PDB file of C-alpha atoms in Angstrom:
ATOM      1  CA  SER U 262       0.136   0.382  -0.277  1.00 68.00           C
ATOM      2  CA  ALA U 263       1.034   3.245  -1.019  1.00 82.00           C
ATOM      3  CA  VAL U 264       2.658   5.532   2.251  1.00 92.00           C
ATOM      4  CA  ILE U 265       2.296   9.224   3.161  1.00 96.00           C
ATOM      5  CA  SER U 266       5.525  10.847   5.182  1.00 97.00           C
ATOM      6  CA  GLN U 267       4.728  14.016   6.856  1.00 97.00           C
ATOM      7  CA  LYS U 268       7.013  15.980   9.004  1.00 97.00           C
ATOM      8  CA  PRO U 269       6.773  17.276  11.544  1.00 97.00           C
ATOM      9  CA  SER U 270       5.288  14.657  13.985  1.00 96.00           C
ATOM     10  CA  ARG U 271       5.134  17.462  16.351  1.00 96.00           C
ATOM     11  CA  ASP U 272       6.154  20.801  17.155  1.00 97.00           C
ATOM     12  CA  ILE U 273       5.287  23.536  20.106  1.00 98.00           C
ATOM     13  CA  CYS U 274       5.111  26.613  18.774  1.00 97.00           C
ATOM     14  CA  GLN U 275       3.770  31.120  20.081  1.00 97.00           C
ATOM     15  CA  ARG U 276       1.350  31.533  19.670  1.00 97.00           C
ATOM     16  CA  GLY U 277       0.861  34.757  16.460  1.00 97.00           C
ATOM     17  CA  THR U 278       3.214  32.043  14.339  1.00 98.00           C
ATOM     18  CA  SER U 279       3.209  30.223  11.576  1.00 98.00           C
ATOM     19  CA  LEU U 280       4.169  26.554  11.127  1.00 98.00           C
ATOM     20  CA  THR U 281       3.958  24.851   7.680  1.00 98.00           C
ATOM     21  CA  ILE U 282       3.074  20.879   7.639  1.00 98.00           C
ATOM     22  CA  GLN U 283       4.272  18.608   4.250  1.00 98.00           C
ATOM     23  CA  CYS U 284       3.534  15.369   2.927  1.00 98.00           C
ATOM     24  CA  GLN U 285       5.007  13.696   0.920  1.00 98.00           C
ATOM     25  CA  VAL U 286       3.269  10.761  -0.876  1.00 96.00           C
ATOM     26  CA  ASP U 287       5.266   8.496  -2.921  1.00 95.00           C
ATOM     27  CA  SER U 288       2.910   7.445  -5.729  1.00 93.00           C
ATOM     28  CA  GLN U 289       0.330   9.678  -7.403  1.00 92.00           C
ATOM     29  CA  VAL U 290      -3.091  11.053  -6.126  1.00 90.00           C
ATOM     30  CA  THR U 291      -5.009  13.206  -7.838  1.00 87.00           C
ATOM     31  CA  MET U 292      -7.126  14.037  -4.504  1.00 89.00           C
ATOM     32  CA  MET U 293      -4.773  14.719  -0.595  1.00 94.00           C
ATOM     33  CA  PHE U 294      -7.666  15.463   2.098  1.00 96.00           C
ATOM     34  CA  TRP U 295      -6.608  17.942   5.295  1.00 98.00           C
ATOM     35  CA  TYR U 296      -7.767  16.933   8.370  1.00 98.00           C
ATOM     36  CA  ARG U 297      -7.616  18.521  12.562  1.00 98.00           C
ATOM     37  CA  GLN U 298      -8.089  15.709  15.236  1.00 97.00           C
ATOM     38  CA  GLN U 299      -8.888  18.151  18.580  1.00 96.00           C
ATOM     39  CA  PRO U 300      -7.674  16.378  21.638  1.00 92.00           C
ATOM     40  CA  GLY U 301     -10.343  13.908  22.741  1.00 92.00           C
ATOM     41  CA  GLN U 302     -11.732  14.546  19.651  1.00 95.00           C
ATOM     42  CA  SER U 303     -12.620  12.738  15.558  1.00 96.00           C
ATOM     43  CA  LEU U 304     -11.245  13.886  12.717  1.00 96.00           C
ATOM     44  CA  THR U 305     -12.849  17.168  11.070  1.00 96.00           C
ATOM     45  CA  LEU U 306     -11.853  17.444   7.109  1.00 96.00           C
ATOM     46  CA  ILE U 307     -10.014  21.334   7.242  1.00 98.00           C
ATOM     47  CA  ALA U 308      -9.920  21.097   3.022  1.00 97.00           C
ATOM     48  CA  THR U 309     -10.056  18.624  -0.273  1.00 94.00           C
ATOM     49  CA  ALA U 310      -7.255  19.426  -1.671  1.00 94.00           C
ATOM     50  CA  ASN U 311      -6.845  18.215  -5.857  1.00 89.00           C
ATOM     51  CA  GLN U 312      -3.473  18.894  -8.439  1.00 84.00           C
ATOM     52  CA  GLY U 313      -3.746  21.581 -10.025  1.00 81.00           C
ATOM     53  CA  SER U 314      -7.052  23.435  -8.410  1.00 83.00           C
ATOM     54  CA  GLU U 315      -7.423  25.436  -5.546  1.00 88.00           C
ATOM     55  CA  ALA U 316      -7.933  23.807  -2.394  1.00 93.00           C
ATOM     56  CA  THR U 317     -12.032  23.211  -1.093  1.00 95.00           C
ATOM     57  CA  TYR U 318     -12.459  24.325   1.977  1.00 97.00           C
ATOM     58  CA  GLU U 319     -15.404  22.488   4.039  1.00 96.00           C
ATOM     59  CA  SER U 320     -17.318  25.073   5.975  1.00 95.00           C
ATOM     60  CA  GLY U 321     -15.513  26.918   9.368  1.00 96.00           C
ATOM     61  CA  PHE U 322     -11.935  26.487   7.880  1.00 97.00           C
ATOM     62  CA  VAL U 323     -11.014  29.371   6.110  1.00 96.00           C
ATOM     63  CA  ILE U 324      -7.922  29.993   3.095  1.00 96.00           C
ATOM     64  CA  ASP U 325      -6.584  32.591   4.778  1.00 97.00           C
ATOM     65  CA  LYS U 326      -5.912  30.768   8.720  1.00 98.00           C
ATOM     66  CA  PHE U 327      -5.549  27.632   6.490  1.00 98.00           C
ATOM     67  CA  PRO U 328      -3.180  27.891   2.923  1.00 97.00           C
ATOM     68  CA  ILE U 329      -2.654  25.073   1.033  1.00 97.00           C
ATOM     69  CA  SER U 330      -0.462  24.541  -1.732  1.00 94.00           C
ATOM     70  CA  ARG U 331      -0.666  20.931  -4.200  1.00 94.00           C
ATOM     71  CA  PRO U 332       2.201  21.997  -6.546  1.00 92.00           C
ATOM     72  CA  ASN U 333       2.258  17.777  -7.967  1.00 92.00           C
ATOM     73  CA  LEU U 334       0.010  14.799  -7.693  1.00 92.00           C
ATOM     74  CA  THR U 335       2.408  13.522  -4.731  1.00 95.00           C
ATOM     75  CA  PHE U 336       2.971  16.714  -2.492  1.00 95.00           C
ATOM     76  CA  SER U 337       0.827  18.753  -0.240  1.00 96.00           C
ATOM     77  CA  THR U 338       1.523  21.275   1.711  1.00 97.00           C
ATOM     78  CA  LEU U 339      -1.128  23.140   4.747  1.00 98.00           C
ATOM     79  CA  THR U 340      -0.089  25.941   7.221  1.00 98.00           C
ATOM     80  CA  VAL U 341      -1.372  26.714  10.233  1.00 98.00           C
ATOM     81  CA  SER U 342      -1.792  31.172  10.394  1.00 98.00           C
ATOM     82  CA  ASN U 343      -1.477  33.367  13.813  1.00 97.00           C
ATOM     83  CA  MET U 344      -1.466  30.188  15.851  1.00 97.00           C
ATOM     84  CA  SER U 345      -3.213  30.755  18.814  1.00 97.00           C
ATOM     85  CA  PRO U 346      -3.659  27.649  21.929  1.00 96.00           C
ATOM     86  CA  GLU U 347      -6.547  26.792  20.216  1.00 96.00           C
ATOM     87  CA  ASP U 348      -5.226  25.550  17.111  1.00 97.00           C
ATOM     88  CA  SER U 349      -3.834  23.199  19.640  1.00 97.00           C
ATOM     89  CA  SER U 350      -3.934  19.363  17.730  1.00 97.00           C
ATOM     90  CA  ILE U 351      -3.015  17.114  15.740  1.00 96.00           C
ATOM     91  CA  TYR U 352      -3.206  17.251  11.568  1.00 97.00           C
ATOM     92  CA  LEU U 353      -3.230  14.893   9.514  1.00 97.00           C
ATOM     93  CA  CYS U 354      -3.276  14.345   5.602  1.00 97.00           C
ATOM     94  CA  SER U 355      -4.936  11.698   3.754  1.00 95.00           C
ATOM     95  CA  ALA U 356      -5.240  10.230   0.208  1.00 93.00           C
ATOM     96  CA  SER U 357      -7.298   7.670  -1.109  1.00 85.00           C
ATOM     97  CA  PHE U 358      -6.278   4.410  -2.974  1.00 79.00           C
ATOM     98  CA  ASP U 359      -7.373   1.279  -3.887  1.00 74.00           C
ATOM     99  CA  ARG U 360      -7.923  -0.635  -1.234  1.00 70.00           C
ATOM    100  CA  GLY U 361      -8.962   2.736   0.926  1.00 80.00           C
ATOM    101  CA  TYR U 362      -7.286   5.373   2.282  1.00 90.00           C
ATOM    102  CA  THR U 363      -3.766   5.593   3.602  1.00 91.00           C
ATOM    103  CA  PHE U 364      -2.572   8.940   6.326  1.00 94.00           C
ATOM    104  CA  GLY U 365       0.443  10.588   7.132  1.00 96.00           C
ATOM    105  CA  SER U 366       1.720   9.688  11.617  1.00 95.00           C
ATOM    106  CA  GLY U 367       0.587  12.325  11.994  1.00 95.00           C
ATOM    107  CA  THR U 368       2.001  16.465  13.162  1.00 96.00           C
ATOM    108  CA  ARG U 369       0.946  16.945  16.577  1.00 95.00           C
ATOM    109  CA  LEU U 370       0.973  20.725  17.234  1.00 97.00           C
ATOM    110  CA  THR U 371       1.105  22.015  20.799  1.00 97.00           C
ATOM    111  CA  VAL U 372       0.517  26.887  20.878  1.00 97.00           C
ATOM    112  CA  VAL U 373       1.566  28.340  24.034  1.00 97.00           C
TER     113      VAL U 373
ATOM    114  CA  ALA C 173     -25.442  14.334   2.994  1.00 85.00           C
ATOM    115  CA  GLN C 174     -22.996  11.135   5.299  1.00 91.00           C
ATOM    116  CA  LYS C 175     -22.885  10.640   8.942  1.00 96.00           C
ATOM    117  CA  VAL C 176     -21.895   7.848  10.705  1.00 97.00           C
ATOM    118  CA  THR C 177     -22.636   7.239  14.659  1.00 98.00           C
ATOM    119  CA  GLN C 178     -20.064   5.748  16.802  1.00 98.00           C
ATOM    120  CA  ALA C 179     -22.984   5.262  19.961  1.00 96.00           C
ATOM    121  CA  GLN C 180     -19.878   4.450  22.414  1.00 97.00           C
ATOM    122  CA  THR C 181     -17.146   6.416  23.626  1.00 97.00           C
ATOM    123  CA  GLU C 182     -15.278   4.142  25.864  1.00 97.00           C
ATOM    124  CA  ILE C 183     -15.993   0.500  26.504  1.00 97.00           C
ATOM    125  CA  SER C 184     -13.844  -1.290  29.673  1.00 98.00           C
ATOM    126  CA  VAL C 185     -13.152  -5.084  29.591  1.00 97.00           C
ATOM    127  CA  VAL C 186     -10.788  -7.453  31.040  1.00 97.00           C
ATOM    128  CA  GLU C 187      -8.513  -9.032  29.269  1.00 97.00           C
ATOM    129  CA  LYS C 188      -9.231 -12.303  27.690  1.00 97.00           C
ATOM    130  CA  GLU C 189     -13.894 -10.842  27.175  1.00 97.00           C
ATOM    131  CA  ASP C 190     -15.545  -9.979  23.361  1.00 98.00           C
ATOM    132  CA  VAL C 191     -15.743  -6.926  23.205  1.00 98.00           C
ATOM    133  CA  THR C 192     -18.055  -5.412  19.929  1.00 98.00           C
ATOM    134  CA  LEU C 193     -17.688  -1.854  19.062  1.00 98.00           C
ATOM    135  CA  ASP C 194     -20.950  -0.629  16.851  1.00 98.00           C
ATOM    136  CA  CYS C 195     -21.451   1.948  13.986  1.00 98.00           C
ATOM    137  CA  VAL C 196     -24.326   3.192  12.713  1.00 98.00           C
ATOM    138  CA  TYR C 197     -24.954   5.107   9.500  1.00 98.00           C
ATOM    139  CA  GLU C 198     -26.377   6.956   6.733  1.00 97.00           C
ATOM    140  CA  THR C 199     -25.998   7.826   3.539  1.00 95.00           C
ATOM    141  CA  ARG C 200     -28.681   8.358   0.333  1.00 93.00           C
ATOM    142  CA  ASP C 201     -26.446   6.937  -2.241  1.00 91.00           C
ATOM    143  CA  THR C 202     -26.673   3.174  -3.381  1.00 90.00           C
ATOM    144  CA  THR C 203     -22.805   2.111  -3.464  1.00 90.00           C
ATOM    145  CA  TYR C 204     -20.521   3.393  -0.107  1.00 93.00           C
ATOM    146  CA  TYR C 205     -17.580   2.164   1.573  1.00 93.00           C
ATOM    147  CA  LEU C 206     -17.001   1.521   5.095  1.00 94.00           C
ATOM    148  CA  PHE C 207     -14.187   1.324   6.868  1.00 95.00           C
ATOM    149  CA  TRP C 208     -12.730   0.907  10.472  1.00 96.00           C
ATOM    150  CA  TYR C 209      -9.290   2.622  11.569  1.00 96.00           C
ATOM    151  CA  LYS C 210      -7.471   2.033  15.044  1.00 97.00           C
ATOM    152  CA  GLN C 211      -5.784   4.965  16.808  1.00 96.00           C
ATOM    153  CA  PRO C 212      -3.328   3.929  19.322  1.00 94.00           C
ATOM    154  CA  PRO C 213      -2.416   6.255  22.339  1.00 90.00           C
ATOM    155  CA  SER C 214       1.166   7.595  19.291  1.00 87.00           C
ATOM    156  CA  GLY C 215      -2.136   8.593  16.871  1.00 88.00           C
ATOM    157  CA  GLU C 216      -1.018   7.040  13.427  1.00 90.00           C
ATOM    158  CA  LEU C 217      -4.732   5.130  12.348  1.00 93.00           C
ATOM    159  CA  VAL C 218      -4.902   2.365  11.534  1.00 91.00           C
ATOM    160  CA  PHE C 219      -6.054   0.643   8.230  1.00 91.00           C
ATOM    161  CA  LEU C 220      -7.979  -2.558   9.165  1.00 93.00           C
ATOM    162  CA  ILE C 221     -11.102  -2.788   7.051  1.00 91.00           C
ATOM    163  CA  ARG C 222     -12.310  -1.901   3.969  1.00 91.00           C
ATOM    164  CA  ARG C 223     -16.911  -3.115   2.422  1.00 91.00           C
ATOM    165  CA  ASN C 224     -18.496  -1.815  -0.437  1.00 90.00           C
ATOM    166  CA  SER C 225     -22.043  -1.791  -0.036  1.00 92.00           C
ATOM    167  CA  PHE C 226     -22.562  -4.926  -2.372  1.00 89.00           C
ATOM    168  CA  ASP C 227     -20.677  -6.882  -0.214  1.00 86.00           C
ATOM    169  CA  GLU C 228     -22.665  -7.823   3.038  1.00 84.00           C
ATOM    170  CA  GLN C 229     -20.529 -10.546   4.219  1.00 84.00           C
ATOM    171  CA  ASN C 230     -19.691 -10.914   7.557  1.00 86.00           C
ATOM    172  CA  GLU C 231     -15.506 -11.025   7.610  1.00 87.00           C
ATOM    173  CA  ILE C 232     -13.067 -12.494   9.972  1.00 89.00           C
ATOM    174  CA  SER C 233      -9.389 -11.788  10.044  1.00 90.00           C
ATOM    175  CA  GLY C 234      -8.274 -13.781  13.215  1.00 94.00           C
ATOM    176  CA  ARG C 235      -9.840 -12.099  16.796  1.00 95.00           C
ATOM    177  CA  TYR C 236     -10.985  -9.504  14.521  1.00 96.00           C
ATOM    178  CA  SER C 237     -14.687  -9.731  12.641  1.00 95.00           C
ATOM    179  CA  TRP C 238     -17.124  -7.868  11.461  1.00 95.00           C
ATOM    180  CA  ASN C 239     -20.704  -7.548  10.574  1.00 95.00           C
ATOM    181  CA  PHE C 240     -22.429  -5.877   8.533  1.00 95.00           C
ATOM    182  CA  GLN C 241     -25.915  -5.829   7.434  1.00 94.00           C
ATOM    183  CA  LYS C 242     -27.219  -3.233   5.298  1.00 93.00           C
ATOM    184  CA  SER C 243     -31.038  -3.242   6.005  1.00 93.00           C
ATOM    185  CA  THR C 244     -29.948  -2.250  10.163  1.00 95.00           C
ATOM    186  CA  SER C 245     -27.547   0.218   7.878  1.00 96.00           C
ATOM    187  CA  SER C 246     -25.261  -0.993  10.961  1.00 97.00           C
ATOM    188  CA  PHE C 247     -21.497  -2.160  10.369  1.00 97.00           C
ATOM    189  CA  ASN C 248     -20.065  -3.845  14.054  1.00 97.00           C
ATOM    190  CA  PHE C 249     -16.625  -5.050  14.555  1.00 97.00           C
ATOM    191  CA  THR C 250     -15.918  -7.451  17.233  1.00 97.00           C
ATOM    192  CA  ILE C 251     -12.230  -7.708  19.286  1.00 97.00           C
ATOM    193  CA  THR C 252     -12.497 -11.858  20.181  1.00 97.00           C
ATOM    194  CA  ALA C 253     -10.106 -13.214  23.308  1.00 97.00           C
ATOM    195  CA  SER C 254      -9.830  -8.384  24.107  1.00 97.00           C
ATOM    196  CA  GLN C 255      -5.561  -8.365  24.581  1.00 97.00           C
ATOM    197  CA  VAL C 256      -4.101  -5.139  25.941  1.00 96.00           C
ATOM    198  CA  VAL C 257      -2.633  -3.644  22.797  1.00 96.00           C
ATOM    199  CA  ASP C 258      -6.135  -3.365  22.118  1.00 97.00           C
ATOM    200  CA  SER C 259      -6.818  -0.884  23.653  1.00 97.00           C
ATOM    201  CA  ALA C 260      -6.819   2.089  21.486  1.00 97.00           C
ATOM    202  CA  VAL C 261      -9.477   4.362  20.063  1.00 98.00           C
ATOM    203  CA  TYR C 262     -11.555   2.357  17.271  1.00 98.00           C
ATOM    204  CA  PHE C 263     -13.337   4.816  14.429  1.00 98.00           C
ATOM    205  CA  CYS C 264     -15.594   4.320  11.732  1.00 98.00           C
ATOM    206  CA  ALA C 265     -15.432   6.646   8.628  1.00 96.00           C
ATOM    207  CA  LEU C 266     -17.507   6.324   5.315  1.00 95.00           C
ATOM    208  CA  SER C 267     -16.786   7.170   2.757  1.00 92.00           C
ATOM    209  CA  VAL C 268     -18.940   7.500  -1.376  1.00 89.00           C
ATOM    210  CA  ASN C 269     -17.884   7.434  -4.367  1.00 72.00           C
ATOM    211  CA  SER C 270     -14.649   6.266  -3.194  1.00 63.00           C
ATOM    212  CA  GLY C 271     -11.020   7.863  -3.854  1.00 65.00           C
ATOM    213  CA  ASN C 272     -13.181  11.473  -4.744  1.00 78.00           C
ATOM    214  CA  THR C 273     -14.806  11.933  -1.621  1.00 87.00           C
ATOM    215  CA  PRO C 274     -13.400  12.738   2.002  1.00 92.00           C
ATOM    216  CA  LEU C 275     -14.052  10.821   5.010  1.00 94.00           C
ATOM    217  CA  VAL C 276     -16.212  11.050   6.660  1.00 95.00           C
ATOM    218  CA  PHE C 277     -15.782   9.301  10.472  1.00 97.00           C
ATOM    219  CA  GLY C 278     -17.835   8.323  13.542  1.00 97.00           C
ATOM    220  CA  LYS C 279     -16.518  10.297  16.851  1.00 97.00           C
ATOM    221  CA  GLY C 280     -14.723   7.085  18.039  1.00 97.00           C
ATOM    222  CA  THR C 281     -14.990   4.819  20.976  1.00 98.00           C
ATOM    223  CA  ARG C 282     -11.573   4.067  23.006  1.00 98.00           C
ATOM    224  CA  LEU C 283     -11.901   0.814  24.193  1.00 98.00           C
ATOM    225  CA  SER C 284      -9.571   0.297  27.421  1.00 97.00           C
ATOM    226  CA  VAL C 285      -8.258  -3.859  27.302  1.00 97.00           C
ATOM    227  CA  ILE C 286      -7.060  -4.258  31.407  1.00 97.00           C
ATOM    228  CA  ALA C 287      -4.938  -7.745  32.246  1.00 94.00           C
TER     229      ALA C 287
END
């Protein structure tokens, strides 16, 4: 099955700063998905990233806060901008393959 | 719109007991896919199974088994002879038009297996 390398695995950031999370897939995929998992909660979809077009954001998430890039079929980034403690979560990227959906190992973000 | 309900927030069992995790889904699509994922304390999501809506055959994989019933829109997961290593959060998820749409997750069930 395909593998997604996600980094950083964790970070502690100061409020007001930005963090960019990267996901590299070992094969080409059309769609990638970004999720947020707040402490003790389920996964919430942030946006869908299709190569060659702007990402589609879910209600409650905006591009200014969570800009996404998708420069090619194997790579995507999510930036968490102007961070506040409420952004402390695990962020995961995902892509779909024949047998299902593969996930990156997650980025555990703590904002202080 | 799709929805997945996992009514059990937390379950605690003693090692070697059997445990069933419930999952009920809602969708108007006739073609859909159901998934179970395991999330251990380390945080990564581990894929367990995918079923499509046309395959109601139950599946067994070692100590794991899944019961898919379209009549009740349920896709339940049973762990037989539970072990401490089974302690994790388990998510049931649903997608339609597999691959082009994101997964919709249930809220998850936290399973604690006590030695």
